[in-house]
Amino acid sequence: MAVLERARARRTPSTQAVGLTLALTATVVWSGNFVIARALHDTVPPVQTAFWRWIIALLAVAPFALGQVRREWPVIRRHLGYLALAALLGVTLFNTLIYTAGKSTSATNMAMIAAASPMMIALFDLIGGRRGGREPLGARRAAGMVLALLGVVTLVGKGSPTAVLHLDFAGGDLWMLAATATFAGYSALLRRRPEGIGGLAFLFVTFALGAAMLVPAYAVSLGVEGGFPLTAGTAGPLLYIGVCSSAVAYFTWNKAIALVGAARAGVVYYLQPVCVALLSLAVLGEGIGAVQVLCMALIVAGVALGAAGSRR
């Protein structure tokens, strides 16, 4: 029986609250990633950003995970195919595609496309769970997702939900769409994590496999684009995305999915535009207008509705 199926059987209101808090923690940390990683766009090539992100994450997790990896190695070895697929989606491709998208599309378009993540997560969870005792989406959660999506689209459209229809899409939008799909696939895949593989061991192995898959692309990037200067302006952001956005956020997100499921954790992901706006206000001093406040209220209400205990 998969880890999620066992967790579902013993869910209580307290475990659901913990799971949603963990999902919120990951969302907030990833929001900081979008704000801070901008500093790397002009100095570190996308593939090199991704590669060093995961090397740093691997080093951060290793002291806590190696003992678990040794104890669980027979189980890990039996499920290397599953772990390789999870690493490919969640480690090798997802963030590399985001950094690549950021080179040729606007932040507005990226935010709009990223808003599709919860919908894709729910869809992949439904498709992937047909043989695994999946939970139905439910009218309440679906309504919450639609309400939160309306808030996101209106926020991106600066007060007009239909403004997104007139945005000028760039080639990077396809990269961002691919990133959104890989993240949704990774999140849905977590519900099938094999029994006997702990959270830290899962992170270490997937980080290691994902970084290894990036080595050929990293070598090509070095040969074509050259390296980057190691300064405070590059080392600081890399440490943040390596330790916080990778080791910490992935651990909390994976644990959240184990506790509340991929679809419900995905609803919390709608809060990312709200978090980005609040972080921008605190860190960059960017103002928040009445329309933004209204949109944030819609998103928060949708998340609250979609993440509530009753799904019928």
CSV table of C-alpha atoms in Angstrom, one decimal, residues 2-9 11 125 190-193 257-262:
chain,number,residue,atom,x,y,z
A,2,ALA,CA,1.4,3.4,-0.9
A,3,VAL,CA,2.4,5.9,1.7
A,4,LEU,CA,-0.5,8.2,0.9
A,5,GLU,CA,-3.1,5.4,1.2
A,6,ARG,CA,-1.8,4.6,4.7
A,7,ALA,CA,-1.7,8.2,5.8
A,8,ARG,CA,-5.3,8.7,4.5
A,9,ALA,CA,-6.6,6.0,6.7
A,11,ARG,CA,-6.1,11.4,8.9
A,125,ASP,CA,-4.0,13.0,-9.3
A,190,LEU,CA,4.2,11.5,-4.8
A,191,ARG,CA,1.0,9.7,-3.8
A,192,ARG,CA,2.6,6.5,-5.0
A,193,ARG,CA,5.8,6.8,-3.0
A,257,ILE,CA,1.0,15.6,0.1
A,258,ALA,CA,1.5,12.5,2.3
A,259,LEU,CA,-0.8,14.0,4.9
A,260,VAL,CA,-3.6,15.7,2.9
A,261,GLY,CA,-3.1,14.5,-0.7
A,262,ALA,CA,-1.9,16.1,-3.9
